[in-house]
Amino acid sequence: MQDKQQYKPADIERAAQQHWDATQAFRVQADASKPKYYCLSMFPYPSGKLHMGHVRNYTIGDVLSRFHKMKGYNVLQPMGWDAFGLPAENAAIKNKVPPAKWTYDNIAYMKQQLKSLGFAIDWSRELATCTPEYYKWNQWLFLRMLEKGIAERKTQVVNWDPVDQTVLANEQVIDGRGWRTGALVEKREIPGYYLKITDYADELLSDLDELTGWPERVKLMQANWIGKSTGVRFAFKHDIADDAGPINDGKLWVFTTRADTIMGVTFCAVAAEHPLALHAAKGNPELAAFIEKCKHGSVMEADMATMEKEGLPTGLFVTHPLTGKQVEVWVGNYVLMSYGDGAVMGVPAHDERDFAFAKKYGIAIKQVVALGDKPYSLDAWQEWYGSKDGTCINSGKYDGLGYEAAVDAIAADLAAQGVGEKKVQWRLRDWGISRQRYWGCPIPIIHCDSCGSVPVPDDQLPVVLPEDCVPDGSGNPLNKRDDFLACTCPSCGKPARRETDTMDTFVDSSWYYARYATTFGADKMVDDETNYWMTVDQYIGGIEHAILHLLYSR
């Protein structure tokens, strides 16, 4: 019998891949004589093993890359690792090892898996966000934004996970609990660093019109997320004071898009963290308990819209700026301190949320807008909320005015008193980048008793994160590392302490695609080669990858 040649795919693959490695077949550089094609796939978190979500995405990218290379394009297909973050820290606590070891071991294993799949990846451009060579530029960019006033340190109410002992984004709070630990999330007021993306809200919104080929529903979602509201910001005056003097300078500020309903105000509601709420709670145990309960509630707007409206009266009163009448102040679980001024005017006859609250607690409901001859009925309130077609009634001098005329007149009267003005407000919030955890990019700030918060000089970057810490779950281990904490103030030369907050990992992943496209020089964040490769021609990733990652990592 004649011998037949056997097909041994493993041997063939091994030989082909060894040849590719030896000849550096997929290593590329800028070449102006060829059209370029930059194929970018979402870079993976080094969780330990590839799953089918990875294989699916990277196979699609590889097919596109090989196709374009065969068509004569200069093709860049890079790979790297989104390597900082809380999962590594939690795994380190569980396994009693430094997050760095866990992360680098996982990178090595997953890289070998990727290489065995034979993808046409330029491994000379491999990066990991946890290396000083990479995160140096996070720090450098942060300092540039600090100089421009785009980055700032301020105190805000945040979501605090008491188990992970870190701040959570709103999207990481599910039914009032931390997305990883399941612990009841607390609302705490703590200082941190923020990027002032609200300064660019108008530009972000208007530039949606420049996006061609995007589905309208996606653009609408983005517009709603930015959330432009045009209305009037005004104050109810009061004489409520503590030992330091009048609270909030004797003014309760609110914002409304329906200033034409101002004469229908029958109560005001403030967030649990509002200074008036905290003042009232000092001598009211029931209110103090309710405020504590509110601190564990959801902060997602979708949840707030459907949750049962609950509240308690504070026993405090403020003065209506146009009628002079006293208006009772309540604490409401549906009021967010992070939106506007943390207070709302209650107009039950013309706001669905206020209506539900007033019906529950027996608060007066006063109609101040009429829709033609249509009879007003509390049983048919849905027809009235949000309508701007009516005219003012029961509103004194504003009776008979339509929406726009009433808003203009009311805004002018408030401005004449110095307690109001027309204003644009945004749902968009500044991006809080501070995280009270260890495994992340150090924020390059030094705290000095004499000089305050001082930026680290560029020639001292990067501020290197110690890689031998073994977290034990009792907070940020950097707070126990004198060799990291102790430093000298760059301004006065006195002993000082380093900032121990680290950056949100979204900072790492916001620019990795640009770093791939450089020569990886140590003196520039990006370089001339970036101009050749950018922009990305095809990106592969998104929600499908995220869903598959969740399914395969459980």
Coordinates of C-alpha atoms in Angstrom, one line a residue:
M1 CA 0.0 0.0 0.0
Q2 CA 1.3 3.4 -1.0
D3 CA 2.1 5.7 2.0
K4 CA -0.1 8.8 2.1
Q5 CA 1.2 12.1 3.4
Q6 CA -0.6 13.0 6.7
Y7 CA -2.0 16.4 7.3
K8 CA -0.8 17.6 10.7
P9 CA -2.3 21.1 11.3
A10 CA -0.5 21.7 14.6
D11 CA 2.9 21.1 12.9
I12 CA 1.9 23.4 10.0
E13 CA 0.7 26.1 12.3
R14 CA 3.8 26.0 14.4
A15 CA 6.1 26.2 11.4
A16 CA 4.1 29.1 9.9
Q17 CA 4.1 31.0 13.1
Q18 CA 7.8 30.4 13.7
H19 CA 8.5 31.8 10.2
W20 CA 6.3 34.8 10.9
D21 CA 8.2 35.5 14.1
A22 CA 11.6 35.0 12.5
T23 CA 10.8 37.4 9.6
Q24 CA 8.8 39.8 11.7
A25 CA 6.1 39.4 9.0
F26 CA 3.5 41.7 10.8
R27 CA 5.9 44.4 12.1
V28 CA 5.1 47.7 10.3
Q29 CA 6.3 51.2 10.2
A30 CA 5.1 54.4 8.5
D31 CA 5.4 54.2 4.7
A32 CA 4.0 57.1 2.7
S33 CA 4.2 55.1 -0.5
K34 CA 1.4 52.8 0.5
P35 CA -2.2 53.5 1.7
K36 CA -2.5 52.7 5.4
Y37 CA -5.1 50.7 7.3
Y38 CA -5.3 50.8 11.1
C39 CA -7.4 47.9 12.4
L40 CA -8.0 48.4 16.2
S41 CA -9.6 45.8 18.4
M42 CA -10.7 46.4 22.0
F43 CA -7.7 45.6 24.2
P44 CA -8.4 42.9 26.7
Y45 CA -8.4 43.0 30.5
P46 CA -5.9 40.4 31.6
S47 CA -8.4 38.3 33.5
G48 CA -6.4 35.1 33.1
K49 CA -7.7 33.3 30.0
L50 CA -9.2 34.1 26.7
H51 CA -12.9 33.4 26.1
M52 CA -14.9 33.1 23.0
G53 CA -15.7 36.9 23.1
H54 CA -12.1 37.6 22.6
V55 CA -11.7 35.0 19.9
R56 CA -14.7 36.3 18.0
N57 CA -13.6 39.9 18.0
Y58 CA -10.0 39.3 17.2
T59 CA -10.8 36.9 14.4
I60 CA -12.9 39.6 12.8
G61 CA -10.1 42.0 13.1
D62 CA -7.5 39.5 11.7
V63 CA -9.6 38.7 8.7
L64 CA -10.0 42.4 7.9
S65 CA -6.3 43.0 8.4
R66 CA -5.1 40.2 6.2
F67 CA -7.6 41.2 3.5
H68 CA -6.3 44.7 3.4
K69 CA -2.7 43.5 3.5
M70 CA -3.4 41.4 0.4
K71 CA -4.9 44.5 -1.3
G72 CA -1.5 46.3 -0.9
Y73 CA -2.3 48.3 2.3
N74 CA 0.2 49.0 5.0
V75 CA -1.7 47.4 7.8
L76 CA -1.4 48.0 11.6
Q77 CA -3.0 45.5 13.9
P78 CA -1.7 46.1 17.4
M79 CA -2.4 44.5 20.8
G80 CA -2.1 45.5 24.4
W81 CA -3.5 45.1 27.9
D82 CA -6.0 47.1 29.9
A83 CA -4.1 46.1 33.0
F84 CA -5.0 48.3 36.0
G85 CA -8.2 48.0 38.0
L86 CA -10.1 46.7 40.9
P87 CA -10.5 43.1 39.7
A88 CA -6.8 42.5 40.0
E89 CA -6.8 44.0 43.4
N90 CA -9.6 41.8 44.5
A91 CA -7.9 38.7 43.1
A92 CA -4.7 39.7 44.9
I93 CA -6.6 39.9 48.2
K94 CA -8.1 36.4 47.6
N95 CA -4.8 34.9 46.5
K96 CA -2.5 36.9 48.9
V97 CA -0.2 38.0 46.1
P98 CA 0.6 41.5 44.7
P99 CA -1.7 42.6 41.9
A100 CA 1.3 43.1 39.7
K101 CA 2.3 39.4 39.8
W102 CA -1.3 38.3 39.2
T103 CA -1.6 40.7 36.2
Y104 CA 1.8 40.0 34.6
D105 CA 1.3 36.2 34.9
N106 CA -2.1 36.6 33.3
I107 CA -0.7 38.7 30.5
A108 CA 2.0 36.1 29.7
Y109 CA -0.6 33.3 29.6
M110 CA -3.1 35.2 27.5
K111 CA -0.4 36.4 25.1
Q112 CA 0.6 32.9 24.4
Q113 CA -3.0 32.0 23.8
L114 CA -3.3 34.9 21.3
K115 CA -0.1 33.9 19.5
S116 CA -1.2 30.3 19.2
L117 CA -4.2 31.6 17.2
G118 CA -1.9 33.0 14.6
F119 CA -3.3 36.5 14.4
A120 CA -1.4 39.0 12.3
I121 CA -0.5 41.2 15.2
D122 CA 2.5 43.6 15.4
W123 CA 3.7 42.5 18.8
S124 CA 6.5 45.1 18.7
R125 CA 3.8 47.6 19.7
E126 CA 2.4 45.7 22.7
L127 CA 1.6 47.8 25.7
A128 CA 0.3 47.3 29.2
T129 CA -1.3 50.2 31.0
C130 CA 0.2 49.2 34.3
T131 CA 3.8 49.9 33.2
P132 CA 5.5 53.2 34.1
E133 CA 6.4 53.7 30.4
Y134 CA 2.7 54.0 29.7
Y135 CA 1.1 55.6 32.7
K136 CA 3.8 58.3 32.8
W137 CA 1.8 59.9 30.0
N138 CA -1.5 59.7 31.9
Q139 CA 0.3 61.7 34.6
W140 CA 1.8 64.2 32.1
L141 CA -1.5 64.8 30.4
F142 CA -3.2 65.2 33.8
L143 CA -0.7 67.9 34.7
R144 CA -1.4 69.7 31.4
M145 CA -5.1 69.7 32.1
L146 CA -4.5 70.9 35.6
E147 CA -2.5 73.9 34.2
K148 CA -5.4 74.7 31.8
G149 CA -8.1 74.4 34.6
I150 CA -9.6 71.4 32.9
A151 CA -8.7 69.2 35.9
E152 CA -9.5 70.4 39.4
R153 CA -9.8 69.1 43.0
K154 CA -13.2 69.5 44.6
T155 CA -15.6 67.9 47.1
Q156 CA -18.7 66.2 45.8
V157 CA -21.2 63.5 46.9
V158 CA -20.1 60.2 45.5
N159 CA -21.1 56.5 45.7
W160 CA -18.9 54.7 48.2
D161 CA -18.6 50.9 48.4
P162 CA -17.8 50.1 52.0
V163 CA -16.4 46.7 51.2
D164 CA -14.1 47.6 48.2
Q165 CA -13.6 51.0 49.9
T166 CA -13.7 52.9 46.7
V167 CA -15.8 55.3 44.7
L168 CA -18.2 53.8 42.2
A169 CA -19.7 55.3 39.1
N170 CA -23.5 55.5 38.9
E171 CA -23.5 52.7 36.4
Q172 CA -21.7 50.5 39.0
V173 CA -24.5 50.8 41.5
I174 CA -27.3 48.3 41.0
D175 CA -30.4 48.4 43.2
G176 CA -28.4 50.5 45.6
R177 CA -25.6 47.9 45.9
G178 CA -22.0 47.7 44.6
W179 CA -21.8 45.8 41.3
R180 CA -19.0 43.6 42.5
T181 CA -19.5 43.3 46.2
G182 CA -23.2 43.5 46.6
A183 CA -22.7 45.8 49.6
L184 CA -25.1 48.6 50.2
V185 CA -23.6 51.7 48.7
E186 CA -23.2 54.9 50.8
K187 CA -23.4 58.4 49.6
R188 CA -20.3 60.3 50.9
E189 CA -19.0 63.7 50.4
I190 CA -15.3 63.4 49.8
P191 CA -12.6 65.4 47.9
G192 CA -11.3 64.1 44.6
Y193 CA -10.0 65.1 41.2
Y194 CA -12.4 65.9 38.4
L195 CA -12.1 66.6 34.6
K196 CA -14.4 69.5 33.7
I197 CA -16.1 67.9 30.7
T198 CA -19.1 70.1 31.5
D199 CA -17.1 73.0 30.0
Y200 CA -17.5 71.2 26.6
A201 CA -21.2 70.2 27.0
D202 CA -22.4 72.6 24.3
E203 CA -19.7 71.6 21.9
L204 CA -20.4 67.9 22.5
L205 CA -24.1 68.4 21.8
S206 CA -23.7 70.5 18.7
D207 CA -21.1 68.3 17.2
L208 CA -23.5 65.4 17.2
D209 CA -24.9 67.0 14.0
E210 CA -21.4 66.5 12.4
L211 CA -21.6 62.7 12.8
T212 CA -22.5 61.2 9.5
G213 CA -23.6 57.6 9.1
W214 CA -24.5 57.2 12.8
P215 CA -27.9 55.8 13.7
E216 CA -30.3 58.6 14.8
R217 CA -31.2 56.6 17.9
V218 CA -27.6 56.5 19.0
K219 CA -27.2 60.3 18.5
L220 CA -30.4 60.8 20.4
M221 CA -29.1 58.7 23.3
Q222 CA -26.0 60.8 23.4
A223 CA -28.0 64.0 23.3
N224 CA -30.1 62.8 26.2
W225 CA -27.0 61.8 28.1
I226 CA -25.6 65.3 27.7
G227 CA -29.1 66.6 28.7
K228 CA -29.4 70.3 27.9
S229 CA -32.1 72.0 29.8
T230 CA -33.0 75.7 29.4
G231 CA -34.8 77.3 32.3
V232 CA -34.6 79.6 35.3
R233 CA -32.4 79.3 38.4
F234 CA -33.8 81.2 41.4
A235 CA -33.8 81.2 45.1
F236 CA -36.3 81.0 48.0
K237 CA -35.0 83.3 50.7
H238 CA -34.9 82.2 54.4
D239 CA -33.5 83.1 57.8
I240 CA -32.4 79.6 58.8
A241 CA -29.0 79.7 60.4
D242 CA -26.5 77.7 62.5
D243 CA -23.5 78.8 64.6
A244 CA -21.6 79.8 61.4
G245 CA -24.4 82.0 60.2
P246 CA -27.2 81.8 57.6
I247 CA -27.1 78.5 55.8
N248 CA -26.3 78.9 52.1
D249 CA -26.3 82.6 52.6
G250 CA -30.0 82.5 53.4
K251 CA -31.1 81.2 49.9
L252 CA -32.5 77.9 48.8
W253 CA -31.6 77.7 45.1
V254 CA -33.6 75.6 42.6
F255 CA -33.6 75.2 38.8
T256 CA -36.8 74.7 36.7
T257 CA -37.6 74.4 33.0
R258 CA -41.2 75.4 33.9
A259 CA -40.9 78.9 35.5
D260 CA -44.4 79.5 34.2
T261 CA -45.7 77.2 37.0
I262 CA -43.8 79.0 39.8
M263 CA -47.1 80.3 41.3
G264 CA -48.2 76.7 41.8
V265 CA -45.4 75.9 44.2
T266 CA -46.8 74.3 47.4
F267 CA -43.6 72.7 48.8
C268 CA -39.8 72.4 48.2
A269 CA -37.9 69.2 48.4
V270 CA -34.1 68.9 49.1
A271 CA -31.7 66.0 48.8
A272 CA -30.7 64.1 51.9
E273 CA -27.2 65.6 51.7
H274 CA -28.5 69.2 51.4
P275 CA -27.3 71.6 54.2
L276 CA -30.9 72.4 55.1
A277 CA -31.7 68.7 55.5
L278 CA -28.6 68.1 57.7
H279 CA -29.4 71.1 59.8
A280 CA -33.0 70.0 60.4
A281 CA -31.8 66.5 61.3
K282 CA -29.7 67.6 64.2
G283 CA -32.7 67.7 66.5
N284 CA -34.9 65.2 64.7
P285 CA -33.9 61.5 65.1
E286 CA -36.7 60.4 62.7
L287 CA -35.4 62.7 60.0
A288 CA -31.8 61.7 60.7
A289 CA -32.7 58.0 60.2
F290 CA -34.6 58.8 57.0
I291 CA -31.5 60.7 55.7
E292 CA -29.3 57.8 56.5
K293 CA -31.7 55.5 54.5
C294 CA -31.6 57.8 51.6
K295 CA -27.8 57.6 51.5
H296 CA -28.1 54.0 50.5
G297 CA -30.6 54.6 47.7
S298 CA -30.0 54.4 44.0
V299 CA -28.5 57.4 42.1
M300 CA -29.4 56.2 38.6
E301 CA -32.0 58.4 37.0
A302 CA -33.9 55.4 35.6
D303 CA -34.2 54.1 39.1
M304 CA -35.2 57.4 40.5
A305 CA -38.0 57.8 38.0
T306 CA -39.6 54.5 38.9
M307 CA -38.9 54.3 42.7
E308 CA -41.6 55.0 45.2
K309 CA -41.4 58.7 46.2
E310 CA -40.7 59.0 50.0
G311 CA -40.1 62.1 52.2
L312 CA -40.3 63.7 55.5
P313 CA -40.9 67.4 56.5
T314 CA -38.0 69.3 57.9
G315 CA -40.1 71.7 59.9
L316 CA -38.3 74.5 58.0
F317 CA -39.9 77.1 55.8
V318 CA -38.6 79.3 53.0
T319 CA -40.2 82.4 51.4
H320 CA -41.7 82.3 47.9
P321 CA -39.9 85.1 46.0
L322 CA -43.0 86.3 44.2
T323 CA -45.9 85.7 46.6
G324 CA -44.0 86.2 49.9
K325 CA -45.8 83.1 51.3
Q326 CA -44.1 80.5 53.5
V327 CA -43.2 77.3 51.7
E328 CA -42.5 74.1 53.7
V329 CA -39.2 72.3 53.0
W330 CA -39.2 68.5 52.8
V331 CA -36.4 65.9 52.3
G332 CA -37.2 63.8 49.3
N333 CA -35.6 60.5 48.3
Y334 CA -36.0 61.4 44.6
V335 CA -33.9 64.6 44.8
L336 CA -30.2 64.2 43.8
M337 CA -27.6 66.4 45.4
S338 CA -25.4 66.0 42.3
Y339 CA -28.0 67.5 40.0
G340 CA -28.3 71.3 40.0
D341 CA -28.4 72.7 43.6
G342 CA -29.8 69.5 45.2
A343 CA -33.3 71.0 45.6
V344 CA -36.5 71.3 43.6
M345 CA -39.6 73.4 43.7
G346 CA -42.7 71.2 44.2
V347 CA -45.6 72.0 41.7
P348 CA -47.9 69.0 42.1
A349 CA -50.5 70.1 39.6
H350 CA -48.0 70.2 36.7
D351 CA -45.3 67.7 37.5
E352 CA -45.8 63.9 37.6
R353 CA -43.2 63.3 40.3
D354 CA -44.4 66.1 42.5
F355 CA -48.0 65.0 42.0
A356 CA -47.2 61.5 43.4
F357 CA -45.3 63.0 46.3
A358 CA -48.1 65.5 47.2
K359 CA -50.9 62.9 46.9
K360 CA -49.0 60.6 49.2
Y361 CA -48.4 63.2 51.9
G362 CA -51.5 65.3 51.6
I363 CA -49.7 68.4 50.2
A364 CA -51.8 71.1 48.5
I365 CA -52.2 70.9 44.7
K366 CA -52.8 74.2 42.9
Q367 CA -53.5 74.4 39.2
V368 CA -51.8 77.4 37.6
V369 CA -51.8 76.5 33.9
A370 CA -55.0 76.0 31.8
L371 CA -55.2 74.1 28.5
G372 CA -57.9 76.1 26.7
D373 CA -61.4 75.0 27.8
K374 CA -60.3 71.5 28.8
P375 CA -61.4 70.9 32.4
Y376 CA -58.6 70.1 34.8
S377 CA -58.9 66.8 36.6
L378 CA -56.6 65.2 39.1
D379 CA -57.9 61.8 37.8
A380 CA -56.5 62.7 34.3
W381 CA -53.3 64.4 35.3
Q382 CA -51.3 62.7 32.6
E383 CA -52.7 65.2 30.0
W384 CA -51.2 68.1 31.9
Y385 CA -47.7 67.3 32.8
G386 CA -45.1 68.7 30.5
S387 CA -47.5 70.7 28.3
K388 CA -46.3 74.1 27.2
D389 CA -49.5 74.9 25.2
G390 CA -51.5 76.5 28.0
T391 CA -51.9 79.9 29.6
C392 CA -51.3 81.0 33.2
I393 CA -54.2 81.1 35.6
N394 CA -54.3 81.7 39.4
S395 CA -51.0 83.4 38.9
G396 CA -51.8 87.1 39.6
K397 CA -50.1 89.5 37.2
Y398 CA -49.1 86.6 35.0
D399 CA -52.6 85.4 34.2
G400 CA -53.3 84.9 30.5
L401 CA -49.6 84.7 29.5
G402 CA -48.4 81.8 27.4
Y403 CA -45.4 79.7 28.3
E404 CA -42.7 81.8 26.7
A405 CA -44.1 85.2 27.8
A406 CA -44.7 83.9 31.3
V407 CA -41.1 82.6 31.6
D408 CA -39.7 85.9 30.3
A409 CA -41.8 88.0 32.7
I410 CA -41.2 85.8 35.8
A411 CA -37.4 85.6 35.0
A412 CA -37.3 89.4 34.8
D413 CA -39.1 89.9 38.1
L414 CA -36.8 87.4 39.8
A415 CA -33.7 89.1 38.3
A416 CA -35.0 92.5 39.6
Q417 CA -34.9 91.1 43.1
G418 CA -31.4 89.6 42.5
V419 CA -32.7 86.1 43.2
G420 CA -32.9 84.5 39.7
E421 CA -31.9 84.4 36.1
K422 CA -32.3 82.4 32.9
K423 CA -29.8 79.6 32.8
V424 CA -28.8 76.5 30.8
Q425 CA -28.3 73.4 32.8
W426 CA -26.8 70.0 31.8
R427 CA -27.4 66.5 32.9
L428 CA -23.7 65.8 32.0
R429 CA -21.5 65.8 35.1
D430 CA -17.8 66.4 35.5
W431 CA -15.8 63.2 35.3
G432 CA -14.5 62.2 38.7
I433 CA -11.2 60.3 38.1
S434 CA -10.0 59.7 41.7
R435 CA -10.2 56.2 42.9
Q436 CA -9.4 55.3 46.5
R437 CA -7.5 52.1 45.6
Y438 CA -4.0 50.9 45.0
W439 CA -3.8 49.2 41.6
G440 CA -4.0 52.2 39.3
C441 CA -2.0 55.1 37.9
P442 CA -0.8 57.4 40.8
I443 CA -2.2 61.0 40.6
P444 CA 0.9 63.2 40.4
I445 CA 0.2 65.5 43.3
I446 CA 2.2 66.3 46.4
H447 CA 0.4 67.6 49.5
C448 CA 2.4 70.1 51.6
D449 CA 1.3 71.7 54.9
S450 CA 2.7 75.0 53.7
C451 CA 2.0 75.1 50.0
G452 CA -1.1 72.9 49.7
S453 CA -1.5 70.6 46.7
V454 CA 1.5 70.9 44.4
P455 CA 1.9 69.2 41.0
V456 CA 4.8 66.9 40.6
P457 CA 7.4 68.5 38.2
D458 CA 7.6 66.9 34.7
D459 CA 11.2 65.8 35.2
Q460 CA 10.1 63.7 38.2
L461 CA 7.6 61.7 36.1
P462 CA 6.6 59.0 36.3
V463 CA 5.5 58.7 39.9
V464 CA 6.0 55.0 40.1
L465 CA 3.5 52.7 41.8
P466 CA 5.2 50.2 44.1
E467 CA 4.5 46.7 42.6
D468 CA 5.1 44.6 45.7
C469 CA 2.0 45.7 47.8
V470 CA -0.3 42.9 48.8
P471 CA -3.7 44.4 49.6
D472 CA -5.6 42.9 52.5
G473 CA -9.0 44.7 52.0
S474 CA -8.5 47.2 54.7
G475 CA -8.1 50.2 52.4
N476 CA -5.5 51.6 50.1
P477 CA -2.2 49.9 51.0
L478 CA -0.3 53.0 49.7
N479 CA -1.4 54.8 52.9
K480 CA 0.9 52.4 54.8
R481 CA 3.9 52.8 52.5
D482 CA 6.1 55.5 53.9
D483 CA 8.6 54.8 51.1
F484 CA 5.9 56.0 48.7
L485 CA 4.2 58.6 50.8
A486 CA 7.3 60.5 52.1
C487 CA 8.6 63.1 49.6
T488 CA 9.8 66.7 49.4
C489 CA 7.6 69.6 48.4
P490 CA 8.8 70.8 45.0
S491 CA 7.9 74.4 45.9
C492 CA 9.4 74.9 49.4
G493 CA 11.5 71.8 50.0
K494 CA 9.8 70.8 53.2
P495 CA 8.7 67.2 54.0
A496 CA 5.4 66.4 52.2
R497 CA 3.2 63.4 51.3
R498 CA 2.2 62.0 48.0
E499 CA -1.4 61.7 46.8
T500 CA -2.6 58.1 47.3
D501 CA -5.7 58.2 45.1
T502 CA -5.2 56.6 41.7
M503 CA -6.8 57.3 38.4
D504 CA -10.0 55.7 37.0
T505 CA -8.9 53.0 34.5
F506 CA -11.0 54.8 31.8
V507 CA -8.1 57.3 31.7
D508 CA -5.8 54.5 30.7
S509 CA -8.2 53.3 28.0
S510 CA -9.0 56.7 26.6
W511 CA -5.9 57.1 24.5
Y512 CA -4.2 53.6 24.1
Y513 CA -5.0 53.6 20.4
A514 CA -2.8 56.7 19.9
R515 CA 0.1 55.2 21.8
Y516 CA 0.0 52.1 19.6
A517 CA 0.6 54.4 16.6
T518 CA 3.9 55.8 17.9
T519 CA 7.5 54.7 17.9
F520 CA 7.1 54.3 21.7
G521 CA 9.6 57.0 22.4
A522 CA 10.3 58.0 26.0
D523 CA 10.2 61.7 25.5
K524 CA 6.8 62.1 23.7
M525 CA 3.2 60.9 24.4
V526 CA 2.6 60.7 20.6
D527 CA 4.9 61.5 17.7
D528 CA 5.1 62.0 13.9
E529 CA 4.2 58.4 13.2
T530 CA 0.9 58.9 15.0
N531 CA 0.0 61.4 12.3
Y532 CA 0.5 58.7 9.7
W533 CA -1.6 55.9 11.3
M534 CA -4.4 58.0 12.7
T535 CA -7.3 58.0 12.6
V536 CA -8.4 54.4 13.2
D537 CA -9.9 52.9 10.1
Q538 CA -11.8 50.0 11.8
Y539 CA -12.6 49.4 15.4
I540 CA -13.9 46.1 16.7
G541 CA -15.3 45.8 20.2
G542 CA -18.2 47.3 22.0
I543 CA -21.1 45.8 23.8
E544 CA -20.9 42.3 22.2
H545 CA -17.5 41.9 23.6
A546 CA -18.5 43.2 27.0
I547 CA -21.5 40.8 27.2
L548 CA -19.5 37.8 26.2
H549 CA -16.8 38.8 28.7
L550 CA -19.4 38.8 31.5
L551 CA -20.8 35.4 30.4
Y552 CA -17.5 33.7 30.1
S553 CA -15.9 35.1 33.2
R554 CA -18.6 34.0 35.7

